Structure formats: structure tokens, C-alpha cells
């Protein structure tokens, strides 16, 4: 439609119709399947409003969306098509590694391509908006949703935000794309104590410098939608935070798209203690800048009276409706309400060889080799190897948010390894999780579900004994351990980051047999590995690797792919050391370089400092030496460009994909700056025995910081420029920025 037709449509709509456009409901309201995740509460809304609802949550599949669209349009007085929106966070049917694994690839281009594949699958299934990318900076591994984020670094998360948005949206014009809905604006990842849904309290300099950049990058990349966080920020719930949703998002950053609340978060303004009832909640959210009310009764039940009583300016509603109509128009839904979706197109588009191939490449690149004692890896096919562990045959390698994926499509670890060793010995050895208290605490597993998940004591003993027998007859044991799918993702905060006790027991028992152990981890967060790292010979961090996980793990273990993954989060020595992040401040009593020695420095007395495996860390087969670094100048002005040359040498016979990382430290500033922060990186292929120069260009806009008014600043002074394979092992030189 032309813009003037949209405007005349808006002018012709009744107030009820307009309010309907601001309401999003899940499948059961449209007699479709309800696979949405979230609190179940009775909405108490009228059938009339259901008939006028402008969008649906997590209703997908070409057949279902076409049916619901047809029925809903017939009931709409102006036959306005619906928007279908869903959580397609790391794949629709072809499931990629979780974003924490995608982050570990440091491969922006491949991730962009994979997100355009995911968008094509979702579009063929009739979906229009993907509730992705999730780019919350996550510094606390106790928070289960760290799974969904590319990691702890604002610069890297911003890069992934940009490429993921591009991937999702670039093919919208030919109905093979999705509107990207970046989330959760803002700073959900900073929940206090890593406790789910907890409050967030940040200084403005911290908010602007460490938490806002990824959302800003998504907006600059043109994302069509922003989802509010469920949390409060500095005492004001985000869903009613005008400063965030209007002043920063729209006025400062120029965002013109749609703001959608998170699941029931408008209603939850009451629970926050910000408003007293649903009517006030709706008013507060709309006036703050929220256009669509996801799965709460507040807009549906309250807006009409607010307008007719003169307590709410109808123009606020008109602006929100116009944004929604414009988005529907951008998708061409007025001309083709089905967005080209059909069962035939859907079946042709999903899980193709090409899409699975790219997913496998990303699963391989996501794998981080954390330990490889005496270069035990890669293995050889003629070695006497066994696969033991609860994840050996599990299809649940796809993680908690792969809500449209199917475990039946997954290549298991056993299947992947059997392509190298057809008669591989395999057994589970123990359950994934035997802690009934923890499973009870999840709050959604029935007693029957728990019984299904936990073998009887006799069965457990039998499994243990079988595993020890298999291990005794082998030289090398690959142990597939990790977390249950529901131990990670939303509503999965934990205080103990170690592997489950039963898994640690089995590792101990097999280590005592004197066997070489390759520990393969299937997990969605940094784990505490301090108590197992010395008992195993290699650690392969595979995350939830997705549909092609088993193939990727096997290809890395047998050397078909040389592991290149580099962590985007710090792995702590102990759970109590969280939150843990590399770009921390020095403090007045840094552990190194303080005038106080030993005792009176910033540290824990019962745990080593820093990370067991730090941000940026990962091993490859073979060795890269960072010989030297040259700077084009030792003094620069704000208008100069500094050239940084890093000289590398591949001292092995392996081809190595190396991620060269560039960090800076602003040594003196009016708001103290982190001891280092990532400002650039390059992923380069190093042929065997080759010397390579990697060149970076640094400009002053990479040297700025934010003050406690949210202003971006730059101050002359001394900067350390650092390059290396991770955030710990760095070559450093200094420059002076002159005023
Ligand atoms: C959930 C999540 C959000 C998701 C939404 C819809 O509660 O917080 O990330 O997109 O509800 O499922």
C-alpha cells in the first residue's frame, strides 16, 4: 500500500480496532498450538479483542499460520493481516550452536549467513518477526540466559548484533527474511547476583559503556523491533522507562521501529510496585514508548477507558498503530498476507544439505579446546577408544531456546564418532543430573517427569559398573558430560557452576583407572572445571552445538577441523567468583602492582584470582607465536590513525585459524577505565610454518569512554595497546594521545 492509503486506513479505524493492533496473544487464543514459554496467567480479555489482535506469539508453521491469518483477517473490520512473531534465536529447524557458541566462532560473516538461512526457514513457515538477536552483555555465569548471548564483551556483542540483524533482515524483500527484534533492551544481563529476573542497578557510565552498545549497534543496523527487558533499571522497570524507550532509543539513537514488551512485562509493572493496577500499567507503558503488549491484559482492557476519560492522548495510540501498519506494509502483508509461506516451500527450505553444512561449520568453529595435554588430540581411528557419558546418545544438543527444532534431526555425539569408528564402544555411565532437589526447584517438572529423567539407584549402579568395565577395556575414554537442557536459558539461574556430582564421580572413577580422558562438554554457560581439569587430558567445550553437533565434535576430535574457537566469557575457578569479566577496573589495590603486597589487595583468600580459562582463550592443534608488535607512532592526535602491525609465526605443521585480538587500556581518565578492553580482532588463516603480519588501524573513536552523565568523552594521556591470542597473554606497547 502507498503511505497515504496507510494513513487513511488508520483514520478509518475505530478505537477498539486500533487497540487490537497493540495486543499480542499466543497460539491458544487462535485455537493453534501454544508453545510459548512463560508464566501462565488468565488474561480475562474479551473475545472481541481476541478477534482484533494484531499479532501472534510463537504460532509457526505454514499450514497453521495461513489458517490463523485467514480466520483472523475475516474477523478484522478492515481485514488487517496479523504479524507472526517467534523466538528464532539460533535457528528455526536447522539449529545452530547457541549464541555463546556462535560468539566463540568470532566469525561474523558466517554467522550473518547462518542467520539469513534461519530467516529463510522461518519465513517459509509463515513467521515475520524473529525475537532475535539477544545481545545482552552477560558477565555472570550464574545467569542461565548467558546461553543466549554472544558473551561478556560490549564491542564483540555489538559486532554480532550488527551481523545478526543484517542476516535476519537482508532478504525480507523477497520474503525470505525476518524482521529482527533485538533484545532485551536494556541490560537484562546485569541482574544482581545472576539471579533470574532480578533488579539491575548500574552507574550511567557503566550502562553506556558496557551494556548499551550492542542494542545501539542493532538499531544502527536497522533492526525493525526492540523488546523491553523484564527487569527494572535503577529502580524504574524498563517496560515503563521513558528515558530508555523514548529519550535514548528514539530521540538519541533515531529508532523508528516498534517496541514490544517482553512476555507479560506490562502487567508485571504491578508486581514491581511501579503502578497499582492494570489500567495504570497500560498507561505507563504506552506513555513510556511500548507499542505492543505481549501476552498481558493491560492494553486490551485498559486503553479504551483511558482515552474516553481523557486520561490518555489517543495520538499515542495512533503513533503506535501507524508504526505497526507501516511494518506490515514493509513486509507486503496487505498484498500477500501469507508472506509467500506454504507447506511446500517450508518443506523445501528447512534442513537442506547447504543449511546443515553451514550449521556444522559453525558448530566446529564454536568448539573451544580448553586443554590438550601432551597433544593427545587429534585422535587416530586405530586407537582403542570408548565413548562414555549421559550425553553420548542424546539428541538434546540443541539447547533450551531451540523451541522449533527437533531432537530427532540432531546428529548425536555417538553418531558423529561412529563415522570414524563404526564399532565404537558407547555407554551412558550415569544420568545427566541426579539431584532431585534441583529438578524439583525448576518448578515445572512433574514427579513423573523427574522419575523419567533419573534412573533408579539399581539402574545407576548398573550404568556405573558397565562404564567402568568399558573404560577398563579401552585406552582412551571420551566422556560426554554437561548440563540438562533446562539447566540453561531462561529461568535457570544456578549458584553452583560445577558439573553434577554424579558426573564428577564418574570422571574420578575412570581417572583412577589411569585412562586418558577427553572431556566433551555440552553446556550453556561457563562451568567451574577446577575440580576436573587436572583429572582429564583434554577438554573440548562444545556448548549446545546444535543439529550438526555430533558431526562437529567428531571432526574436531579426529582433526578434520582444527579447533579455532575462542571464549567470549571467562570460566571461573569457583562459582563464588562470579560475576567475572576480563574488562574489570584496576581498583586502588590491584592484585598486581599494588603498594600493598600479599594480603591487602583486591582478591579472594580462598580462590585463585582471575579466570581458569579467560576471555578470548582457546587452543588449536599446533602453535602460533606472537613474535612482535610495531606501532606506526608513539604519539597521536585525535585526528591521527595509528597502524598496529602484529607479527605471527605458525610454528607447526597444522593450518591454524587464529583470532588475533587487539585491546587497549586508557591509563588515566576522569572516569577510571578497565585494565583492558577489546577494540578489534581479525580471524586469520595461518598456513604451516608461515610468518604473517596482521595489521590493525586504530582511530581516536576507539579510545573514548562514557562519563556518569552518559556523555562520550576522550581525554589525552597514555594508552597501552595490546595484542595477543586471548585477554591474558598479550604483547603491550604504549602511545600518548596528545590534546
Ligand atoms: C520470554 C523471554 C523473551 C522471549 C519472550 C517470548 O519470557 O524473556 O526473550 O522472546 O518471552 O517467548
XYZ file of C-alpha atoms and ligand atoms in Angstrom:
751
model
C 0.000 0.000 0.000
C 1.054 3.606 -0.516
C 1.674 5.699 2.618
C -1.441 7.793 2.110
C -3.539 4.605 1.982
C -1.990 3.537 5.298
C -2.854 6.912 6.791
C -6.420 6.772 5.571
C -6.741 3.214 6.919
C -5.581 4.440 10.315
C -8.041 7.320 10.229
C -10.856 4.934 9.355
C -10.157 2.501 12.222
C -12.230 2.511 15.401
C -10.504 2.934 18.770
C -11.168 -0.752 19.531
C -9.539 -1.784 16.245
C -6.524 0.379 16.953
C -6.129 -1.054 20.446
C -6.383 -4.564 18.956
C -3.306 -3.855 16.840
C -1.333 -3.249 20.049
C -2.235 -6.637 21.522
C -0.158 -9.807 21.048
C -1.541 -13.185 22.094
C -0.189 -16.719 21.998
C -1.466 -19.611 19.964
C -4.206 -20.973 22.189
C -6.251 -17.796 21.654
C -6.378 -18.584 17.949
C -7.038 -22.290 18.550
C -3.491 -23.001 17.398
C -0.730 -24.685 19.375
C 0.704 -22.741 22.287
C 4.436 -23.349 22.528
C 5.242 -20.003 24.094
C 7.326 -20.197 27.247
C 6.412 -18.005 30.152
C 4.129 -17.578 33.133
C 0.607 -18.805 32.518
C -1.989 -16.402 33.780
C -5.630 -15.886 32.873
C -5.828 -12.769 30.741
C -9.531 -12.076 31.205
C -9.892 -10.308 27.890
C -12.956 -10.136 25.640
C -13.419 -12.282 22.554
C -13.841 -9.016 20.642
C -10.278 -8.014 21.480
C -9.002 -11.501 20.590
C -10.675 -11.107 17.198
C -8.938 -7.742 16.748
C -5.459 -8.853 17.990
C -2.757 -7.571 15.659
C -0.086 -10.197 16.269
C 0.529 -13.724 17.470
C 3.329 -15.150 19.584
C 5.043 -18.429 18.724
C 2.421 -19.638 16.253
C 4.502 -21.076 13.418
C 4.256 -23.482 10.518
C 2.945 -22.590 7.063
C -0.298 -24.521 7.449
C -1.158 -23.091 10.888
C -0.174 -19.501 10.143
C -2.170 -19.486 6.901
C -5.232 -20.843 8.737
C -4.968 -18.360 11.601
C -4.258 -15.450 9.240
C -7.273 -16.244 7.080
C -9.624 -16.600 10.050
C -8.322 -13.536 11.887
C -8.482 -11.276 8.812
C -12.098 -12.236 8.238
C -12.899 -11.004 11.734
C -10.969 -7.757 11.344
C -13.343 -4.947 10.141
C -10.588 -3.700 7.822
C -9.171 -7.205 7.270
C -5.778 -6.124 8.554
C -3.261 -9.026 8.373
C -1.566 -10.244 11.564
C 2.114 -10.296 12.357
C 3.501 -13.669 13.433
C 6.448 -13.422 15.808
C 8.566 -16.136 17.383
C 11.740 -16.997 19.250
C 14.106 -17.909 16.450
C 17.239 -17.121 18.379
C 19.765 -19.506 16.854
C 17.906 -21.273 14.100
C 14.385 -22.356 13.199
C 14.626 -26.039 12.176
C 18.351 -26.195 11.360
C 19.606 -25.384 14.839
C 22.934 -23.594 15.155
C 25.213 -23.602 18.180
C 23.788 -21.483 20.995
C 24.817 -17.803 20.726
C 27.519 -18.307 23.370
C 28.994 -20.795 20.906
C 28.367 -18.572 17.894
C 30.231 -15.875 19.789
C 33.161 -18.246 20.252
C 33.493 -18.552 16.450
C 34.389 -14.820 16.171
C 33.161 -15.430 12.591
C 30.785 -12.560 11.857
C 30.278 -13.304 8.166
C 29.386 -16.966 8.665
C 27.012 -16.085 11.496
C 25.326 -13.499 9.278
C 24.872 -16.118 6.555
C 23.521 -18.652 9.056
C 21.019 -16.100 10.372
C 19.801 -15.438 6.840
C 19.329 -19.204 6.482
C 17.335 -19.270 9.705
C 15.258 -16.341 8.466
C 14.513 -18.159 5.205
C 13.303 -21.247 7.072
C 11.138 -19.166 9.411
C 9.670 -17.081 6.568
C 8.740 -20.238 4.656
C 6.910 -21.293 7.818
C 4.916 -18.062 7.848
C 6.805 -16.199 10.566
C 7.530 -12.479 10.160
C 9.457 -11.353 13.246
C 12.297 -13.216 14.966
C 12.779 -12.348 18.638
C 16.491 -12.125 17.968
C 19.321 -11.277 18.260
C 19.606 -11.473 22.022
C 22.739 -9.421 22.692
C 22.574 -8.731 26.411
C 26.098 -8.344 27.785
C 26.381 -11.212 30.300
C 29.151 -11.158 32.884
C 27.644 -13.610 35.354
C 27.628 -17.343 34.569
C 25.068 -17.939 37.303
C 22.502 -16.334 34.963
C 21.085 -19.086 32.750
C 20.376 -16.733 29.865
C 24.093 -16.214 29.269
C 23.405 -19.119 26.876
C 21.537 -16.790 24.544
C 24.158 -14.075 24.398
C 27.334 -13.841 22.296
C 29.137 -13.144 25.585
C 30.521 -10.611 28.053
C 32.147 -8.053 25.798
C 30.257 -4.946 24.634
C 32.345 -4.451 21.481
C 32.035 -8.073 20.346
C 28.331 -8.287 21.208
C 27.797 -5.088 19.204
C 29.515 -6.639 16.192
C 27.364 -9.758 16.453
C 24.256 -7.600 16.870
C 25.013 -5.837 13.599
C 25.726 -9.015 11.595
C 22.830 -10.984 13.072
C 20.376 -8.191 12.275
C 21.739 -7.980 8.732
C 21.436 -11.747 8.374
C 17.843 -11.828 9.523
C 16.628 -8.823 7.530
C 18.588 -8.746 4.289
C 16.186 -10.964 2.335
C 12.883 -9.512 3.535
C 12.124 -8.025 0.126
C 11.982 -11.488 -1.415
C 10.015 -12.897 1.537
C 12.938 -14.944 2.776
C 13.848 -12.690 5.673
C 12.636 -11.787 9.124
C 12.210 -8.546 10.988
C 14.868 -8.604 13.700
C 13.728 -7.822 17.234
C 16.798 -7.067 19.304
C 16.512 -7.928 22.984
C 16.366 -7.334 25.894
C 16.642 -3.586 25.966
C 18.353 -2.855 28.250
C 20.943 -4.502 30.436
C 18.941 -7.604 31.421
C 22.287 -9.420 31.664
C 23.266 -7.322 34.680
C 20.674 -8.873 37.015
C 22.007 -8.712 40.543
C 23.612 -11.958 41.692
C 22.984 -13.547 38.323
C 19.542 -14.269 39.729
C 16.852 -14.527 37.060
C 14.519 -11.525 36.663
C 16.342 -9.734 39.495
C 16.808 -5.973 39.602
C 19.536 -4.146 37.713
C 21.362 -1.165 39.159
C 24.160 0.452 37.156
C 26.039 3.714 37.068
C 25.357 5.646 33.882
C 28.991 5.300 32.773
C 28.728 1.522 33.183
C 25.353 1.371 31.431
C 26.514 3.443 28.464
C 29.962 1.886 28.152
C 29.314 -1.772 28.849
C 25.629 -2.525 28.282
C 24.057 -0.226 25.674
C 26.490 -0.631 22.714
C 25.055 -3.933 21.366
C 21.483 -2.566 21.238
C 22.723 0.645 19.630
C 24.547 -1.412 17.009
C 21.350 -3.335 16.250
C 19.428 -0.079 15.835
C 22.152 1.337 13.580
C 21.927 -1.876 11.544
C 18.241 -1.106 11.005
C 16.515 -3.687 13.227
C 12.760 -3.324 12.951
C 11.854 -4.061 16.549
C 13.154 -3.788 20.096
C 11.978 -5.894 23.031
C 11.960 -4.479 26.531
C 13.649 -6.233 29.417
C 11.523 -7.759 32.186
C 13.723 -6.118 34.791
C 13.926 -2.756 36.462
C 16.888 -0.456 35.801
C 17.954 1.871 38.631
C 14.536 1.464 40.225
C 12.407 2.061 37.130
C 11.008 -1.009 35.320
C 12.337 -0.943 31.755
C 8.848 -1.524 30.318
C 7.777 1.860 31.668
C 11.143 3.592 31.380
C 10.606 6.636 29.171
C 14.231 7.659 29.414
C 15.317 4.359 27.859
C 12.446 3.719 25.455
C 11.924 7.241 24.152
C 14.775 9.568 25.131
C 17.651 7.189 24.338
C 16.158 4.711 21.892
C 14.117 7.069 19.719
C 15.441 10.581 20.311
C 19.178 9.871 20.751
C 19.556 6.818 18.502
C 16.818 7.637 15.958
C 14.984 4.306 16.247
C 11.728 4.425 14.207
C 10.612 0.812 14.560
C 8.335 -0.939 17.036
C 8.891 -1.504 20.743
C 7.317 -4.684 22.094
C 7.108 -5.594 25.760
C 8.554 -8.852 26.931
C 6.139 -11.564 27.972
C 3.528 -10.016 30.340
C 6.026 -7.374 31.405
C 3.420 -4.600 31.226
C 1.218 -6.437 33.688
C 4.318 -7.081 35.823
C 4.690 -3.347 36.426
C 2.172 -4.036 39.198
C 4.406 -6.722 40.701
C 7.393 -4.403 40.502
C 5.392 -1.971 42.629
C 5.569 0.709 39.966
C 1.794 1.005 39.379
C -1.250 -0.115 41.321
C -3.394 -1.752 38.635
C -3.636 -2.932 35.040
C -5.048 0.380 33.789
C -2.149 2.357 35.243
C 0.249 -0.265 33.893
C -1.062 0.152 30.357
C -0.906 3.933 30.603
C 2.652 3.928 31.969
C 3.942 1.536 29.294
C 2.290 3.292 26.356
C 3.439 6.716 27.506
C 6.989 5.381 28.008
C 7.048 4.119 24.423
C 5.872 0.495 24.310
C 3.840 -0.167 21.162
C 2.830 -3.838 21.572
C 1.659 -5.548 24.759
C 2.871 -9.164 24.660
C 0.514 -11.507 26.447
C -0.918 -9.216 29.120
C -4.461 -7.781 29.543
C -3.369 -4.194 30.171
C -3.724 -2.644 26.720
C -6.705 -4.834 25.861
C -8.689 -3.990 28.994
C -7.491 -0.540 29.899
C -6.646 1.743 26.985
C -10.168 2.446 25.740
C -11.427 3.886 29.023
C -8.202 5.868 29.475
C -8.829 7.563 26.114
C -12.570 8.104 26.584
C -11.956 9.501 30.096
C -9.384 11.893 28.647
C -6.564 10.350 30.720
C -4.572 9.181 27.720
C -3.850 11.038 24.496
C -5.282 8.934 21.638
C -2.457 10.200 19.483
C -0.084 7.983 21.480
C -2.133 5.021 20.291
C -2.262 6.365 16.729
C 1.550 6.668 16.605
C 1.973 3.080 17.813
C -0.630 1.735 15.380
C 0.951 3.637 12.487
C 4.326 2.018 13.251
C 2.682 -1.398 13.246
C 0.787 -0.780 9.985
C 3.989 0.507 8.390
C 5.828 -2.677 9.401
C 3.055 -4.855 7.967
C 3.242 -2.783 4.821
C 7.034 -3.140 4.640
C 6.526 -6.925 4.657
C 3.942 -6.607 1.877
C 1.303 -8.298 4.015
C -1.528 -6.153 2.682
C -0.812 -7.612 -0.743
C 0.270 -11.090 0.419
C -0.897 -11.823 3.995
C 0.845 -15.204 3.869
C 4.275 -13.706 3.128
C 4.744 -16.364 0.455
C 4.584 -19.153 3.033
C 3.356 -22.580 2.032
C 3.849 -26.101 3.288
C 5.633 -26.956 0.074
C 8.033 -24.006 0.377
C 8.563 -24.797 4.042
C 9.435 -28.435 3.389
C 11.816 -27.475 0.597
C 13.529 -24.826 2.666
C 14.217 -26.444 6.016
C 17.173 -28.669 6.959
C 18.699 -28.573 3.476
C 22.175 -30.001 2.904
C 23.549 -26.467 2.482
C 21.952 -25.201 5.693
C 23.106 -28.238 7.648
C 26.576 -27.839 6.150
C 26.874 -24.243 7.322
C 25.478 -25.189 10.733
C 28.137 -27.876 11.009
C 30.898 -25.437 10.084
C 29.711 -23.056 12.788
C 29.423 -25.904 15.295
C 33.049 -26.800 14.514
C 34.187 -23.175 14.790
C 32.282 -22.754 18.060
C 34.207 -25.553 19.748
C 36.832 -24.246 22.162
C 39.740 -26.534 23.009
C 40.456 -25.676 26.639
C 43.077 -28.330 27.367
C 45.163 -30.696 25.258
C 47.810 -32.290 27.474
C 50.731 -33.726 25.532
C 48.768 -33.074 22.357
C 46.652 -36.138 22.911
C 44.230 -34.651 20.368
C 43.592 -35.166 17.486
C 42.908 -38.869 17.984
C 43.586 -41.601 15.434
C 40.965 -44.029 14.212
C 43.021 -47.082 15.132
C 43.226 -46.154 18.825
C 41.243 -48.128 21.399
C 38.553 -45.561 22.224
C 35.269 -45.610 24.158
C 32.530 -43.004 24.450
C 31.007 -42.757 27.900
C 28.610 -40.247 29.375
C 24.972 -39.202 29.602
C 25.322 -37.011 26.519
C 26.743 -39.817 24.364
C 23.470 -40.580 22.592
C 21.300 -37.582 23.486
C 19.656 -35.633 20.700
C 19.198 -32.703 23.070
C 22.304 -30.964 21.772
C 20.114 -28.081 20.623
C 19.611 -26.250 23.890
C 16.659 -24.655 25.646
C 15.623 -21.985 23.124
C 15.517 -24.184 20.027
C 11.751 -24.355 20.505
C 11.013 -25.171 16.852
C 13.915 -27.569 16.384
C 13.591 -31.310 16.727
C 15.996 -33.529 18.625
C 15.171 -36.206 16.012
C 17.071 -34.115 13.437
C 20.163 -33.926 15.622
C 23.359 -35.840 14.897
C 24.331 -37.222 18.299
C 27.907 -37.457 19.563
C 27.795 -41.233 19.193
C 26.558 -40.975 15.586
C 29.248 -38.442 14.760
C 32.066 -40.506 16.254
C 30.852 -43.726 14.631
C 31.600 -42.176 11.243
C 35.244 -42.513 12.321
C 34.956 -45.624 14.469
C 31.963 -47.693 13.350
C 32.265 -50.203 16.204
C 32.792 -47.562 18.886
C 32.030 -48.753 22.443
C 29.328 -46.465 23.883
C 27.523 -46.289 27.220
C 25.905 -43.566 29.319
C 27.562 -44.399 32.647
C 25.290 -42.112 34.622
C 22.384 -39.682 34.265
C 22.887 -36.092 33.233
C 21.504 -34.851 36.529
C 20.655 -36.895 39.622
C 19.957 -34.021 42.005
C 16.226 -34.384 42.667
C 16.190 -31.182 44.729
C 17.465 -29.201 41.763
C 14.943 -30.774 39.410
C 12.177 -30.092 41.939
C 13.352 -26.485 42.198
C 12.951 -25.984 38.462
C 9.271 -25.618 39.237
C 7.881 -27.167 36.080
C 8.840 -30.842 36.120
C 6.235 -33.211 37.488
C 7.236 -36.087 39.758
C 6.729 -38.354 36.731
C 8.991 -36.160 34.578
C 11.677 -36.278 37.240
C 11.337 -40.038 37.550
C 11.740 -40.259 33.759
C 14.931 -38.214 33.973
C 16.530 -40.068 36.862
C 17.340 -43.771 36.748
C 16.700 -45.889 39.815
C 19.564 -46.480 42.228
C 19.962 -50.024 40.873
C 19.995 -48.816 37.292
C 22.505 -46.097 38.164
C 24.784 -48.657 39.790
C 24.475 -50.914 36.762
C 25.287 -47.990 34.440
C 28.304 -47.047 36.538
C 29.630 -50.606 36.550
C 29.115 -51.006 32.806
C 31.019 -47.752 32.228
C 33.956 -48.846 34.363
C 34.108 -52.149 32.515
C 34.061 -50.431 29.106
C 36.687 -47.934 30.270
C 38.915 -50.686 31.624
C 38.954 -52.313 28.175
C 39.897 -49.021 26.435
C 42.981 -46.794 26.276
C 41.164 -43.516 25.691
C 37.759 -42.515 27.042
C 35.778 -39.695 25.521
C 33.426 -38.502 28.277
C 30.314 -36.631 27.105
C 29.172 -34.594 30.068
C 27.303 -31.366 30.653
C 24.011 -29.825 31.642
C 20.388 -30.731 31.148
C 18.721 -28.536 28.546
C 16.578 -26.968 31.230
C 19.562 -26.091 33.422
C 20.349 -23.289 30.985
C 18.438 -20.491 29.337
C 15.519 -18.617 30.835
C 14.543 -19.310 34.444
C 17.746 -21.321 35.046
C 19.974 -19.311 37.371
C 22.290 -21.536 39.427
C 24.587 -20.923 42.384
C 26.784 -23.972 41.749
C 28.523 -23.984 38.369
C 30.256 -27.338 38.720
C 29.297 -30.420 36.757
C 26.679 -32.532 38.540
C 28.129 -34.600 41.390
C 27.329 -37.909 39.686
C 29.228 -36.807 36.579
C 32.220 -35.709 38.649
C 32.145 -39.060 40.474
C 32.276 -40.965 37.199
C 35.171 -38.835 35.940
C 37.016 -39.564 39.194
C 36.398 -43.315 38.910
C 37.605 -43.504 35.313
C 40.594 -41.277 36.021
C 41.564 -43.667 38.818
C 41.725 -46.426 36.206
C 44.583 -44.469 34.694
C 42.792 -43.928 31.406
C 43.351 -40.953 29.072
C 40.201 -38.857 29.244
C 38.844 -36.463 26.625
C 36.121 -34.448 28.366
C 33.495 -33.156 25.914
C 31.183 -30.532 27.429
C 27.598 -29.895 26.343
C 26.550 -26.818 28.313
C 25.156 -23.327 28.040
C 27.300 -21.316 30.453
C 30.850 -21.087 31.782
C 31.318 -24.001 34.182
C 33.613 -24.369 37.168
C 36.052 -27.030 35.971
C 38.722 -26.579 38.657
C 37.918 -29.949 40.213
C 38.032 -31.937 36.980
C 40.600 -30.140 34.809
C 43.589 -31.955 36.360
C 41.927 -35.368 36.046
C 41.434 -35.228 32.306
C 43.852 -34.956 29.391
C 41.763 -32.766 27.117
C 38.702 -30.544 27.455
C 36.536 -29.875 24.400
C 33.964 -27.140 25.103
C 31.189 -27.797 22.575
C 28.337 -25.765 24.167
C 24.906 -26.877 22.944
C 26.280 -27.358 19.438
C 23.021 -27.673 17.516
C 21.618 -30.031 14.904
C 25.035 -30.960 13.495
C 26.695 -31.180 16.901
C 27.791 -34.805 16.757
C 29.488 -34.349 13.390
C 31.286 -31.198 14.512
C 32.586 -32.754 17.726
C 33.842 -35.828 15.859
C 35.531 -33.712 13.161
C 37.411 -31.738 15.801
C 38.390 -34.785 17.869
C 39.775 -36.598 14.827
C 41.420 -33.482 13.394
C 39.322 -32.947 10.282
C 38.739 -29.477 11.692
C 41.483 -27.763 13.706
C 39.660 -26.161 16.690
C 39.690 -22.356 16.457
C 37.014 -21.335 18.969
C 37.950 -18.601 21.425
C 35.927 -17.941 24.605
C 33.750 -14.846 24.804
C 33.187 -15.380 28.532
C 35.515 -16.054 31.458
C 35.472 -19.501 33.095
C 35.817 -19.008 36.871
C 37.771 -21.048 39.411
C 34.728 -21.042 41.681
C 31.072 -20.095 41.473
C 31.602 -17.545 44.222
C 33.960 -15.607 41.977
C 31.038 -14.534 39.759
C 30.436 -12.073 38.195
C 33.755 -12.492 36.431
C 34.832 -10.470 33.414
C 38.168 -9.536 31.906
C 37.437 -5.838 31.341
C 37.312 -5.000 35.046
C 38.625 -1.880 36.766
C 42.036 -1.859 38.441
C 40.790 -0.761 41.922
C 43.078 1.106 44.323
C 44.632 -2.186 45.428
C 45.109 -4.315 42.343
C 46.429 -7.792 42.981
C 49.461 -6.977 40.837
C 51.302 -3.677 41.123
C 49.731 -2.531 44.348
C 51.849 -0.887 47.070
C 50.371 -3.480 49.413
C 51.808 -6.948 48.961
C 50.080 -10.265 49.581
C 47.233 -9.558 51.924
C 45.745 -6.122 51.443
C 44.942 -6.346 47.751
C 41.740 -6.944 45.790
C 41.317 -10.730 45.851
C 39.533 -13.709 47.407
C 41.580 -15.527 50.037
C 40.062 -18.918 49.191
C 40.328 -18.944 45.415
C 42.937 -18.127 42.740
C 42.377 -14.761 41.061
C 41.239 -14.241 37.505
C 39.821 -16.959 35.258
C 40.720 -20.626 34.899
C 40.127 -20.004 31.181
C 39.948 -16.276 30.295
C 38.003 -14.299 27.715
C 39.471 -14.863 24.252
C 41.169 -18.125 25.258
C 41.219 -21.280 23.152
C 43.809 -23.757 21.897
C 44.367 -25.121 18.409
C 46.340 -28.082 17.139
C 49.767 -26.587 16.563
C 51.280 -23.412 17.971
C 51.212 -19.761 16.966
C 53.950 -17.494 18.284
C 53.307 -13.732 18.635
C 56.791 -12.536 17.768
C 56.382 -8.769 17.997
C 54.152 -5.771 17.529
C 55.025 -2.480 15.852
C 53.179 0.825 16.182
C 53.332 3.466 13.455
C 53.788 6.196 16.067
C 54.327 6.670 19.773
C 52.273 9.896 19.880
C 48.994 10.565 18.070
C 46.365 13.307 17.961
C 42.613 12.686 17.869
C 42.670 13.051 14.092
C 45.511 10.584 13.507
C 45.224 6.912 12.587
C 47.567 4.506 14.360
C 48.779 1.481 12.414
C 49.405 -1.598 14.551
C 51.338 -4.484 12.983
C 51.344 -7.843 14.755
C 53.936 -10.377 13.587
C 52.817 -14.000 13.916
C 54.508 -17.298 13.241
C 52.817 -20.667 12.802
C 55.363 -22.974 14.392
C 53.509 -26.151 13.419
C 52.543 -28.365 10.514
C 48.855 -27.604 11.053
C 46.899 -24.905 9.250
C 45.610 -22.739 12.077
C 42.682 -20.292 12.161
C 43.927 -17.707 14.647
C 41.841 -14.917 16.149
C 44.235 -12.062 16.775
C 42.779 -9.782 19.425
C 43.548 -6.092 19.961
C 42.961 -4.449 23.342
C 43.616 -1.019 24.830
C 43.960 0.401 28.320
C 43.327 4.105 28.956
C 45.748 4.508 31.843
C 44.420 7.747 33.324
C 40.876 9.102 32.863
C 38.332 11.171 34.779
C 36.199 8.028 34.998
C 38.535 5.117 35.708
C 38.809 2.719 32.792
C 39.056 -1.094 32.580
C 42.508 -2.661 32.743
C 41.859 -3.633 29.129
C 39.070 -3.721 26.618
C 38.705 -5.306 23.194
C 38.620 -2.790 20.335
C 39.248 -5.022 17.304
C 40.086 -8.542 16.142
C 40.996 -10.387 12.978
C 40.480 -14.095 12.292
C 43.325 -15.183 10.009
C 44.350 -18.497 8.444
C 47.984 -19.365 9.067
C 49.471 -21.991 6.758
C 52.059 -24.369 8.305
C 55.375 -22.746 9.260
C 54.311 -19.387 7.789
C 55.105 -15.902 9.126
C 52.186 -13.487 8.833
C 51.747 -9.768 9.520
C 48.308 -8.760 10.808
C 47.566 -5.059 10.547
C 45.045 -3.019 12.544
C 44.118 0.626 12.122
C 43.213 2.438 15.356
C 41.432 5.789 15.414
C 40.509 8.009 18.321
C 36.837 6.990 18.296
C 38.031 3.632 19.622
C 39.666 5.371 22.585
C 36.604 7.096 24.024
C 34.734 6.381 27.251
C 31.449 7.437 28.895
C 31.078 9.655 31.914
C 28.362 9.482 34.555
C 26.053 11.683 32.509
C 26.137 9.282 29.585
C 28.401 11.602 27.567
C 31.050 10.042 25.330
C 34.450 11.573 26.020
C 38.089 11.333 25.032
C 40.980 12.636 27.120
C 44.649 12.992 26.189
C 47.080 10.766 28.003
C 48.851 7.430 27.852
C 47.235 4.336 26.344
C 48.505 0.770 26.329
C 47.968 -1.029 23.026
C 47.890 -4.814 23.470
C 47.665 -7.725 21.033
C 47.505 -11.452 21.608
C 45.624 -14.773 21.315
C 43.449 -14.028 24.354
C 42.832 -11.372 27.010
C 45.653 -12.636 29.241
C 48.709 -13.405 27.075
C 49.365 -10.032 25.439
C 52.184 -8.052 23.874
C 51.868 -4.445 25.010
C 53.237 -1.093 23.849
C 52.290 2.438 24.860
C 51.282 5.534 22.949
C 50.482 9.076 24.030
C 47.318 10.721 22.816
C 48.099 14.409 22.723
C 45.445 17.100 23.186
C 10.321 -14.791 27.257
C 11.674 -14.151 27.055
C 11.828 -13.474 25.719
C 11.004 -14.194 24.680
C 9.554 -13.993 25.049
C 8.597 -14.698 24.083
O 9.896 -14.592 28.568
O 12.115 -13.248 28.067
O 13.237 -13.483 25.398
O 11.251 -13.646 23.388
O 9.278 -14.424 26.385
O 8.744 -16.088 24.174
